[in-house]
PDB file of N, CA and C in Angstrom:
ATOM      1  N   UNK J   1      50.640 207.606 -37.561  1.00  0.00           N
ATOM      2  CA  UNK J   1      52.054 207.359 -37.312  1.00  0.00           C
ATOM      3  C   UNK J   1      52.875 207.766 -38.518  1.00  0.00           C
ATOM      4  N   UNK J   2      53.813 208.323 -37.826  1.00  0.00           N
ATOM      5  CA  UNK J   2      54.881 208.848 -39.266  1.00  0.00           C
ATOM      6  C   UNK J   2      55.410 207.941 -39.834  1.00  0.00           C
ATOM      7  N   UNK J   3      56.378 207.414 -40.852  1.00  0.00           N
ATOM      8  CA  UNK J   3      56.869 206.833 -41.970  1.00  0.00           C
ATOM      9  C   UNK J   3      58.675 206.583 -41.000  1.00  0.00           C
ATOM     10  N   UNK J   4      58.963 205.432 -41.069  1.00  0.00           N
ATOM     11  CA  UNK J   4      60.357 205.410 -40.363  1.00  0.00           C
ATOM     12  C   UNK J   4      61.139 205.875 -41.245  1.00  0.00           C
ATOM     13  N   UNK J   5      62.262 206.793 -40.073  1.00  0.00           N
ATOM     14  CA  UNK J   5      63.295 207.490 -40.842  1.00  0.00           C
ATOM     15  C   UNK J   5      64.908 206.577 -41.480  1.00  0.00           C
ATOM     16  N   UNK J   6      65.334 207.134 -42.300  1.00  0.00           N
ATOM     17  CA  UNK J   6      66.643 205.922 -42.801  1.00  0.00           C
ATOM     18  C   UNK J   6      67.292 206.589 -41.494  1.00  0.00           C
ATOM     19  N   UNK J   7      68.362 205.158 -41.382  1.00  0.00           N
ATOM     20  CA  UNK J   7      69.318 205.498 -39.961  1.00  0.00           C
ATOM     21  C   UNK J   7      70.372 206.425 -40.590  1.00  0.00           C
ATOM     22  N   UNK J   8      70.916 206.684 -39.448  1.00  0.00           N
ATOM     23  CA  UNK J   8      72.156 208.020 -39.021  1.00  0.00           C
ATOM     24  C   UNK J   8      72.150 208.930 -38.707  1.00  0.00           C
ATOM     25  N   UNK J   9      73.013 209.811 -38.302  1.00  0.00           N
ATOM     26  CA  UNK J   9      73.147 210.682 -37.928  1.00  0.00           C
ATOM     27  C   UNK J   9      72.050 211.529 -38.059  1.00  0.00           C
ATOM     28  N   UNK J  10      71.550 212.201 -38.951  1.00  0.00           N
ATOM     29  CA  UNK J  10      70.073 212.597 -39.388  1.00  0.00           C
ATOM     30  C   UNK J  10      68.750 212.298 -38.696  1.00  0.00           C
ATOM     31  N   UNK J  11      69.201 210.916 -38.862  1.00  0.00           N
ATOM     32  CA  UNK J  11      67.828 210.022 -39.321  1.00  0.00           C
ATOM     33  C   UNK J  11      67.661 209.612 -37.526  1.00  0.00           C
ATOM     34  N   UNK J  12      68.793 209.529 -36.874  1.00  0.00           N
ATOM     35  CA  UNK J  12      68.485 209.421 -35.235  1.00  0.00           C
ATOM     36  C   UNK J  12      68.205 210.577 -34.653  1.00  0.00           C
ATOM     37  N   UNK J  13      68.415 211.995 -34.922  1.00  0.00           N
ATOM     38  CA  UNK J  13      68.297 213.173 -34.429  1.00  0.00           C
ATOM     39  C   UNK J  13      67.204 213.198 -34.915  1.00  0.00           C
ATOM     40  N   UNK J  14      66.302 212.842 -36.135  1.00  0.00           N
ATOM     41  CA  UNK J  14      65.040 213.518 -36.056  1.00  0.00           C
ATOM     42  C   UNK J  14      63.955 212.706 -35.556  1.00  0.00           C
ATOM     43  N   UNK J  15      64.451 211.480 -35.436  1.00  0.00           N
ATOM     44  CA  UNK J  15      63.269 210.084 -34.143  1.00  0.00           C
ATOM     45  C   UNK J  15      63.979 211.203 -32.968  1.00  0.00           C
ATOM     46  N   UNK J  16      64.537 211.789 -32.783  1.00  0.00           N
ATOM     47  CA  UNK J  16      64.405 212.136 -31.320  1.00  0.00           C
ATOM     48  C   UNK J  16      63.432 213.466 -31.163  1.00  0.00           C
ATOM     49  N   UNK J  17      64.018 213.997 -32.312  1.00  0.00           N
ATOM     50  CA  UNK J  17      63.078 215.592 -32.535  1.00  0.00           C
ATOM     51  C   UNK J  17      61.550 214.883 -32.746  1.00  0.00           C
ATOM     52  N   UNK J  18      61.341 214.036 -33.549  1.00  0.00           N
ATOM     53  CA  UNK J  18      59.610 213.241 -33.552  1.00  0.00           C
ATOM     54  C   UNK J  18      59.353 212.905 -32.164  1.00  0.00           C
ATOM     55  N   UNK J  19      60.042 212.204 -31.416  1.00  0.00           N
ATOM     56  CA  UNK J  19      59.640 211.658 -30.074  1.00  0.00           C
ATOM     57  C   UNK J  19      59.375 213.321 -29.055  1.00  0.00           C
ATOM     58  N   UNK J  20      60.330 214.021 -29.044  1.00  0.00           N
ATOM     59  CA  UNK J  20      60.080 215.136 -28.137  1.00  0.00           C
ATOM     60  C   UNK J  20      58.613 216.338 -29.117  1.00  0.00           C
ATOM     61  N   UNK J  21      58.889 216.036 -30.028  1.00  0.00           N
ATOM     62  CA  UNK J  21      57.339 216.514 -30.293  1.00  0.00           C
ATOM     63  C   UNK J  21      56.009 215.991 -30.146  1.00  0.00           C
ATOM     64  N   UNK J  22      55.854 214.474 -30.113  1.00  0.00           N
ATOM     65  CA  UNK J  22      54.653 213.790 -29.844  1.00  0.00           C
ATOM     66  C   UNK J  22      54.733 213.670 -27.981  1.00  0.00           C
ATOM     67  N   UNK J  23      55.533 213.918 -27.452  1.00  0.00           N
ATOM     68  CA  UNK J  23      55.547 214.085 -26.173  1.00  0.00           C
ATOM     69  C   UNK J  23      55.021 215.375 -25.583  1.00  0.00           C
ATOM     70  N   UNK J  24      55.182 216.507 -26.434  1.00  0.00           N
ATOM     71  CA  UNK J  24      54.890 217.404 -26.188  1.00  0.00           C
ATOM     72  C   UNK J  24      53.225 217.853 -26.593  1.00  0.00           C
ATOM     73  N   UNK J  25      53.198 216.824 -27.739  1.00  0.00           N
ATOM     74  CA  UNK J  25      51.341 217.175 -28.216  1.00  0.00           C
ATOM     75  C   UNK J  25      50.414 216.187 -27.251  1.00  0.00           C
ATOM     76  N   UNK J  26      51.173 215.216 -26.466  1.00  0.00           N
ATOM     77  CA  UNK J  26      50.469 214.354 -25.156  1.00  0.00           C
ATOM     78  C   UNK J  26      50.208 215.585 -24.573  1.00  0.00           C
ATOM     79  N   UNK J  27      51.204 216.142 -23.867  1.00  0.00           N
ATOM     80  CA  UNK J  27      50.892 216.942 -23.213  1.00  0.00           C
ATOM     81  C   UNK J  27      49.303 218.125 -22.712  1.00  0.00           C
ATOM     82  N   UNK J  28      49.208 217.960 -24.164  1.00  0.00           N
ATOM     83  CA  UNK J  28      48.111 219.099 -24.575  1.00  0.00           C
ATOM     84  C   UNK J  28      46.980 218.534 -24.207  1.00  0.00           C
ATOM     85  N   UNK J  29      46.804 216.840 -24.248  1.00  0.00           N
ATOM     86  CA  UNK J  29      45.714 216.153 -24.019  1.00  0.00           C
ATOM     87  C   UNK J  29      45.565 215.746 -22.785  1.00  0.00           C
ATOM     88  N   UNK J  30      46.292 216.427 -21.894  1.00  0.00           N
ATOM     89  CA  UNK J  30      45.998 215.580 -20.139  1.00  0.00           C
ATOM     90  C   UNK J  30      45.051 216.135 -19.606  1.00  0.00           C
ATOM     91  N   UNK J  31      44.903 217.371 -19.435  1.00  0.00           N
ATOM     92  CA  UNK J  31      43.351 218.058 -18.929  1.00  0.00           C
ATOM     93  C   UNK J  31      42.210 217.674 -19.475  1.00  0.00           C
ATOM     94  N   UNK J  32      42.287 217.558 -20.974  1.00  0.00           N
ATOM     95  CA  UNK J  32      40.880 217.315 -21.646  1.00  0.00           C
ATOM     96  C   UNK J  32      40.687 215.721 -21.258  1.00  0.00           C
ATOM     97  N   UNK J  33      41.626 214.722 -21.019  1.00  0.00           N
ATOM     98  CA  UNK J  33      41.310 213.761 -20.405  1.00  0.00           C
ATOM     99  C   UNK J  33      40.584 213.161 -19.255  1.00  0.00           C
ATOM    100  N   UNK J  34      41.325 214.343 -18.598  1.00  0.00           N
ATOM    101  CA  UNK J  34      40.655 214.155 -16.891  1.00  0.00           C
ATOM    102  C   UNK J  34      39.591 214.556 -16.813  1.00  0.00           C
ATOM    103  N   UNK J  35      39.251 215.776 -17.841  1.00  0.00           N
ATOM    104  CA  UNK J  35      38.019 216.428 -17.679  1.00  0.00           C
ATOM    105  C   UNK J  35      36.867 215.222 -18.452  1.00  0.00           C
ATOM    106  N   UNK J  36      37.002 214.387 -18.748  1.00  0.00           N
ATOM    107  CA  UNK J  36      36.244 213.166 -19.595  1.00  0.00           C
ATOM    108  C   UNK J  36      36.350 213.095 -21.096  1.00  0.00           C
ATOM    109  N   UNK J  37      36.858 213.621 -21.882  1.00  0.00           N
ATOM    110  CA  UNK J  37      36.811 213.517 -22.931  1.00  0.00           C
ATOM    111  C   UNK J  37      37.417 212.649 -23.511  1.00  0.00           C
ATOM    112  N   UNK J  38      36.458 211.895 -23.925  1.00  0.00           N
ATOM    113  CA  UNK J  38      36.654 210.222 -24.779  1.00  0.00           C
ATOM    114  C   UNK J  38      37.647 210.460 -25.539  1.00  0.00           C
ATOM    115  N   UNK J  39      37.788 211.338 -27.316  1.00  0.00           N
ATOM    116  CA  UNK J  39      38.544 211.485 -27.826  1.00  0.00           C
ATOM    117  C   UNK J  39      40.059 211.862 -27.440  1.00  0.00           C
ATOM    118  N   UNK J  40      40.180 213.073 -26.658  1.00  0.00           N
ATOM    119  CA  UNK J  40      41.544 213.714 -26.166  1.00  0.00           C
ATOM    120  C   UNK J  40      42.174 212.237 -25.741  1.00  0.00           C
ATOM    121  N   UNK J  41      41.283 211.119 -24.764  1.00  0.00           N
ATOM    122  CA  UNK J  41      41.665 209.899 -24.341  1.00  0.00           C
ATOM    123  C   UNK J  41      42.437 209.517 -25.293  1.00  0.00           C
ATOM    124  N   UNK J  42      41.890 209.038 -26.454  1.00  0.00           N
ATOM    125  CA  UNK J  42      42.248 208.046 -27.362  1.00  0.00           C
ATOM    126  C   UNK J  42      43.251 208.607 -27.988  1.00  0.00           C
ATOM    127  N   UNK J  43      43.182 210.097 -27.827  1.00  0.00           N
ATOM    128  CA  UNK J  43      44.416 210.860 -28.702  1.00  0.00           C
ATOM    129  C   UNK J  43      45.465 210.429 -27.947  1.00  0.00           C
ATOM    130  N   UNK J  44      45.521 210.693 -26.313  1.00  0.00           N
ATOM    131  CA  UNK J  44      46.385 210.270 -25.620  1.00  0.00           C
ATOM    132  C   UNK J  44      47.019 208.759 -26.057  1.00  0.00           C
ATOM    133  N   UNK J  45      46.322 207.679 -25.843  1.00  0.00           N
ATOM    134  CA  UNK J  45      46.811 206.472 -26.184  1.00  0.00           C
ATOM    135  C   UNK J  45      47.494 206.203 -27.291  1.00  0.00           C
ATOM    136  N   UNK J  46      47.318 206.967 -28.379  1.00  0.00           N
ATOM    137  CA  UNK J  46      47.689 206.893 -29.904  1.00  0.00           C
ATOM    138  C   UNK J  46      48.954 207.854 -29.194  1.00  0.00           C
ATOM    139  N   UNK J  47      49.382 208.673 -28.666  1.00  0.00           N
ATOM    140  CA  UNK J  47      50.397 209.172 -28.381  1.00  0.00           C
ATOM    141  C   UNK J  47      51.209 208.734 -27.881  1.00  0.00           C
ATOM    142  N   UNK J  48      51.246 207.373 -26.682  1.00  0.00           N
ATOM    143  CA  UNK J  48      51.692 207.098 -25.869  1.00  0.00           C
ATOM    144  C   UNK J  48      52.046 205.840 -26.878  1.00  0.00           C
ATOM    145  N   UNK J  49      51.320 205.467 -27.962  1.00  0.00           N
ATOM    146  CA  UNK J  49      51.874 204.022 -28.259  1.00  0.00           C
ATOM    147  C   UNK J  49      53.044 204.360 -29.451  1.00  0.00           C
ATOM    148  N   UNK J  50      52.876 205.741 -30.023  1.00  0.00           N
ATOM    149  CA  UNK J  50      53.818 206.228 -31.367  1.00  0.00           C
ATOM    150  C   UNK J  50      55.393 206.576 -30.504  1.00  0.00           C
ATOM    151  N   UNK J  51      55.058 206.943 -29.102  1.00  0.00           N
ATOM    152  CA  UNK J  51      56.073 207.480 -28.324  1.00  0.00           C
ATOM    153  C   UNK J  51      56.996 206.151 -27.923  1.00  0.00           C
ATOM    154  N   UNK J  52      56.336 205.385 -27.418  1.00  0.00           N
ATOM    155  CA  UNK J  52      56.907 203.873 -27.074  1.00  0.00           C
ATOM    156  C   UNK J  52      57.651 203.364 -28.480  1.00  0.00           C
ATOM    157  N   UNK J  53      57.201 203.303 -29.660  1.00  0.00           N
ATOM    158  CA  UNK J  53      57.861 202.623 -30.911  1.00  0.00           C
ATOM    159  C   UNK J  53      59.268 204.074 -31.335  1.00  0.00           C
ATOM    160  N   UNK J  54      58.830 205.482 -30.826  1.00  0.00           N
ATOM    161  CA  UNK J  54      60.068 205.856 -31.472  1.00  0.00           C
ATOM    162  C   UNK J  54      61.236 205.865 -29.787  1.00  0.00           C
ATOM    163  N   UNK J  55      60.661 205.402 -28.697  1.00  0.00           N
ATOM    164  CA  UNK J  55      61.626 205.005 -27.800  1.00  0.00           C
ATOM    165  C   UNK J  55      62.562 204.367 -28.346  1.00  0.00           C
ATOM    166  N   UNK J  56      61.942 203.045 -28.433  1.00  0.00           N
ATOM    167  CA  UNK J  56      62.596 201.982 -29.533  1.00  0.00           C
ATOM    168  C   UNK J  56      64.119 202.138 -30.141  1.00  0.00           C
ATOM    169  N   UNK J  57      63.115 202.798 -31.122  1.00  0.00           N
ATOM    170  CA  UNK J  57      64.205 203.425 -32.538  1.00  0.00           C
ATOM    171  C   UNK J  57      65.207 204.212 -32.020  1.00  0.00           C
ATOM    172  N   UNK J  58      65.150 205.449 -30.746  1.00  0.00           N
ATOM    173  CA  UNK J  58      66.214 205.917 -30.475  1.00  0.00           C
ATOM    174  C   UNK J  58      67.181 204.756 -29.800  1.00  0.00           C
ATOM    175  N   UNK J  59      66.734 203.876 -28.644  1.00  0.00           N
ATOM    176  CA  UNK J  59      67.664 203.029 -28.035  1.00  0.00           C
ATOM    177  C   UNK J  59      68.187 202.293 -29.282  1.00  0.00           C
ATOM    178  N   UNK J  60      67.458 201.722 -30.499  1.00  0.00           N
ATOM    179  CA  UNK J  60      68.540 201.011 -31.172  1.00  0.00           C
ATOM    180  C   UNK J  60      69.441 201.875 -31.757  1.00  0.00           C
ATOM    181  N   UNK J  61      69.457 202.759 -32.095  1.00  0.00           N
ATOM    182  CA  UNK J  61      70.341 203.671 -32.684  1.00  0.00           C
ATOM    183  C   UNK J  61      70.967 204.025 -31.740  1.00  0.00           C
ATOM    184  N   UNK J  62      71.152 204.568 -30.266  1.00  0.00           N
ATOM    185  CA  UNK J  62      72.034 204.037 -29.302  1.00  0.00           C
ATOM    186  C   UNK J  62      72.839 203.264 -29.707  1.00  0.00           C
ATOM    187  N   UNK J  63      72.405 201.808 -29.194  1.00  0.00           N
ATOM    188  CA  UNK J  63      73.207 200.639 -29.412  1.00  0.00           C
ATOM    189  C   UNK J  63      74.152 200.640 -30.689  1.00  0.00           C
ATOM    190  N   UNK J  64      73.543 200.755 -31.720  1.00  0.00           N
ATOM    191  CA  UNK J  64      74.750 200.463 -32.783  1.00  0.00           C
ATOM    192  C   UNK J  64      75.403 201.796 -33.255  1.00  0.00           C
ATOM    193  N   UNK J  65      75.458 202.955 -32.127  1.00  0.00           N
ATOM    194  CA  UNK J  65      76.287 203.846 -32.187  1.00  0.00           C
ATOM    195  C   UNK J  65      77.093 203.687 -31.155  1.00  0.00           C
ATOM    196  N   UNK J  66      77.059 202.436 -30.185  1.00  0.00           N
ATOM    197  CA  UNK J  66      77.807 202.287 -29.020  1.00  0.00           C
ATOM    198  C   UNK J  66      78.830 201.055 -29.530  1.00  0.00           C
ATOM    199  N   UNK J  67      78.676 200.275 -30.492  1.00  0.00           N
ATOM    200  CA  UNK J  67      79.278 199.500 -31.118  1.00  0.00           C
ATOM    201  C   UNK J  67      80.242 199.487 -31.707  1.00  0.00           C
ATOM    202  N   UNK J  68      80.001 201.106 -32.792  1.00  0.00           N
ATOM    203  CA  UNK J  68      81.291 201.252 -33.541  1.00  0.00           C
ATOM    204  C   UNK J  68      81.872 202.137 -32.710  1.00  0.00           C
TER     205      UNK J  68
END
C-alpha cells in the first residue's frame, strides 16, 4: 500500500489517479484468477482492499470540498 497523500487539490487528484491505476492492475489479475491461480487471487484481494481505502479518501475529499 502506498503512503497517504497530504490533502488538496494535488493530493485528491492523485488518490484518484492511484485508485484508477490499482483498478486497472485488478484488471490484469481476473483471468489468471479464474484460471486458478492462488497468487493472481491474493493479488486480486490486496487490490480490491487498497481500492476500497482510496474510495474512502476520494469521498472524503468530496465532502470537505462540498463544504467550502
Amino acid at each position: 500500500l502506498q503512503a497517504m497523500k497530504p490533502p488538496g487539490a494535488q493530493g485528491s487528484q492523485s488518490t484518484y489517479t492511484d485508485l484508477l491505476s490499482v483498478i486497472e492492475e485488478m484488471g490484469k489479475e481476473i483471468r489468471p484468477t479464474y484460471a486458478g491461480s492462488k497468487s493472481a487471487m491474493e493479488r486480486l484481494k490486496r487490490g480490491i482492499i487498497h481500492a476500497r481505502a482510496l474510495v474512502r479518501e476520494c469521498l472524503a475529499e468530496t465532502e470537505r470540498n462540498a463544504r467550502t
